[in-house]
mmCIF file of C-alpha atoms in Angstrom:
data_model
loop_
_atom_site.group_PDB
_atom_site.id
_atom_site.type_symbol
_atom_site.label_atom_id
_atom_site.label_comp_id
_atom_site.label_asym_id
_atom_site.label_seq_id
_atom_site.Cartn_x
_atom_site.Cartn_y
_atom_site.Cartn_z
ATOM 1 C CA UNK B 1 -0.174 10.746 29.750
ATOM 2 C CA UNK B 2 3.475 11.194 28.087
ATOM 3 C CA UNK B 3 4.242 7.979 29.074
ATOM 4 C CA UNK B 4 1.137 6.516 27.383
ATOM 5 C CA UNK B 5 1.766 8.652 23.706
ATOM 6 C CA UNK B 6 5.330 7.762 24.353
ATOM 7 C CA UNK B 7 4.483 3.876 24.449
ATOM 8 C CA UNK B 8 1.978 4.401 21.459
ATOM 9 C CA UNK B 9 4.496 5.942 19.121
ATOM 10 C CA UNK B 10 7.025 3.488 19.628
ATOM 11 C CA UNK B 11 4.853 0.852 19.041
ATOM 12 C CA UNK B 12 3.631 2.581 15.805
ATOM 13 C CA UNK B 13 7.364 2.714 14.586
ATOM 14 C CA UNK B 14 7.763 -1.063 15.250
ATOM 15 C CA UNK B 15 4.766 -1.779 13.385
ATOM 16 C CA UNK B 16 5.836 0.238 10.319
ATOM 17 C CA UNK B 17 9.312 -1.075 10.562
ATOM 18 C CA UNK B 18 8.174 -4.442 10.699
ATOM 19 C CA UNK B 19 5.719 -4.139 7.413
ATOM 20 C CA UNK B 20 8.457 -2.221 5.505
ATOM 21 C CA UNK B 21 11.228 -5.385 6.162
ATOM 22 C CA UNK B 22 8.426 -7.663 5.763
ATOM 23 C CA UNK B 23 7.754 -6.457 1.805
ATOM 24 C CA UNK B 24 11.314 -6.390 1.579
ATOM 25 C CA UNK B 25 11.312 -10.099 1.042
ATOM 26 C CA UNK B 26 11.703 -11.794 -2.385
ATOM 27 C CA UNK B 27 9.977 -14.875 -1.507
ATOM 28 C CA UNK B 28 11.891 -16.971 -4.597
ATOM 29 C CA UNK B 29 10.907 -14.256 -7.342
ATOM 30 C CA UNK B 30 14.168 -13.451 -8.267
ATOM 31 C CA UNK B 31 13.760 -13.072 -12.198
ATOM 32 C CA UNK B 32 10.948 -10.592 -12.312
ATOM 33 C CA UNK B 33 10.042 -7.603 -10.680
ATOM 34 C CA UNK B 34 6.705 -7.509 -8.540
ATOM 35 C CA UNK B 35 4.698 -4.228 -8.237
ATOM 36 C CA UNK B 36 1.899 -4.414 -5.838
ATOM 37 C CA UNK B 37 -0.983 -1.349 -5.896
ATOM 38 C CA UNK B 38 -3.103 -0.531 -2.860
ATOM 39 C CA UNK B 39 -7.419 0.491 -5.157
ATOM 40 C CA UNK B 40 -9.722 2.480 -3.446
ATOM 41 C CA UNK B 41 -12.824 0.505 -2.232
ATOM 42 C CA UNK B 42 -14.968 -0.888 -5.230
ATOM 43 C CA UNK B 43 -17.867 1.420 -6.153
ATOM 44 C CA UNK B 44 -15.736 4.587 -5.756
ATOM 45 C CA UNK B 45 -17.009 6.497 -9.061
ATOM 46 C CA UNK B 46 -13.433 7.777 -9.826
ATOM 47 C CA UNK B 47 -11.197 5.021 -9.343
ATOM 48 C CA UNK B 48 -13.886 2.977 -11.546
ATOM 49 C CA UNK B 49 -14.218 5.575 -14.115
ATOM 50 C CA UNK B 50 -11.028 6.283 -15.088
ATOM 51 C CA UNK B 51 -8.257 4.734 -12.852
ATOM 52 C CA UNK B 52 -9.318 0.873 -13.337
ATOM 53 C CA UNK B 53 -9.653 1.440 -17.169
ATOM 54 C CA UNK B 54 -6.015 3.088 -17.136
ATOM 55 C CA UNK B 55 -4.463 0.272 -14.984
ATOM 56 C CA UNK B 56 -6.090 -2.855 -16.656
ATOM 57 C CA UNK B 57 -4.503 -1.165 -20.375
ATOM 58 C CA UNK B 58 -1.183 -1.189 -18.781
ATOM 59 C CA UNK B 59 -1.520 -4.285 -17.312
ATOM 60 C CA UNK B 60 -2.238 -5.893 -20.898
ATOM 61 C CA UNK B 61 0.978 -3.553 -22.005
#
């Protein structure tokens, strides 16, 4: 059983190493900077009562 959680957390480290290096990447967009956010699922009551409103404004901005 060790051996199994053992496997399974290494594997979970390599994962989440791999995603971090991956999003290191510029992919040619050298000029700007590139913000990415991770929204709740659509018809969550908060996120579309007063987060989307607040993040579309500073988007225009």
């Amino acid at each position: 059983m060790k051996l199994y959680l053992r496997r399974a957390a290494v594997s979970v480290a390599a994962v989440s190493l791999a995603v971090v290096l991956a999003s290191c990447g510029t992919a040619g967009n050298t000029s700007g900077v590139t913000i990415g956010l991770l929204l709740p699922g659509a018809g969550t009551p908060r996120a579309e009562q007063f987060d989307r409103p607040l993040i579309e404004k500073k988007i225009k901005d």
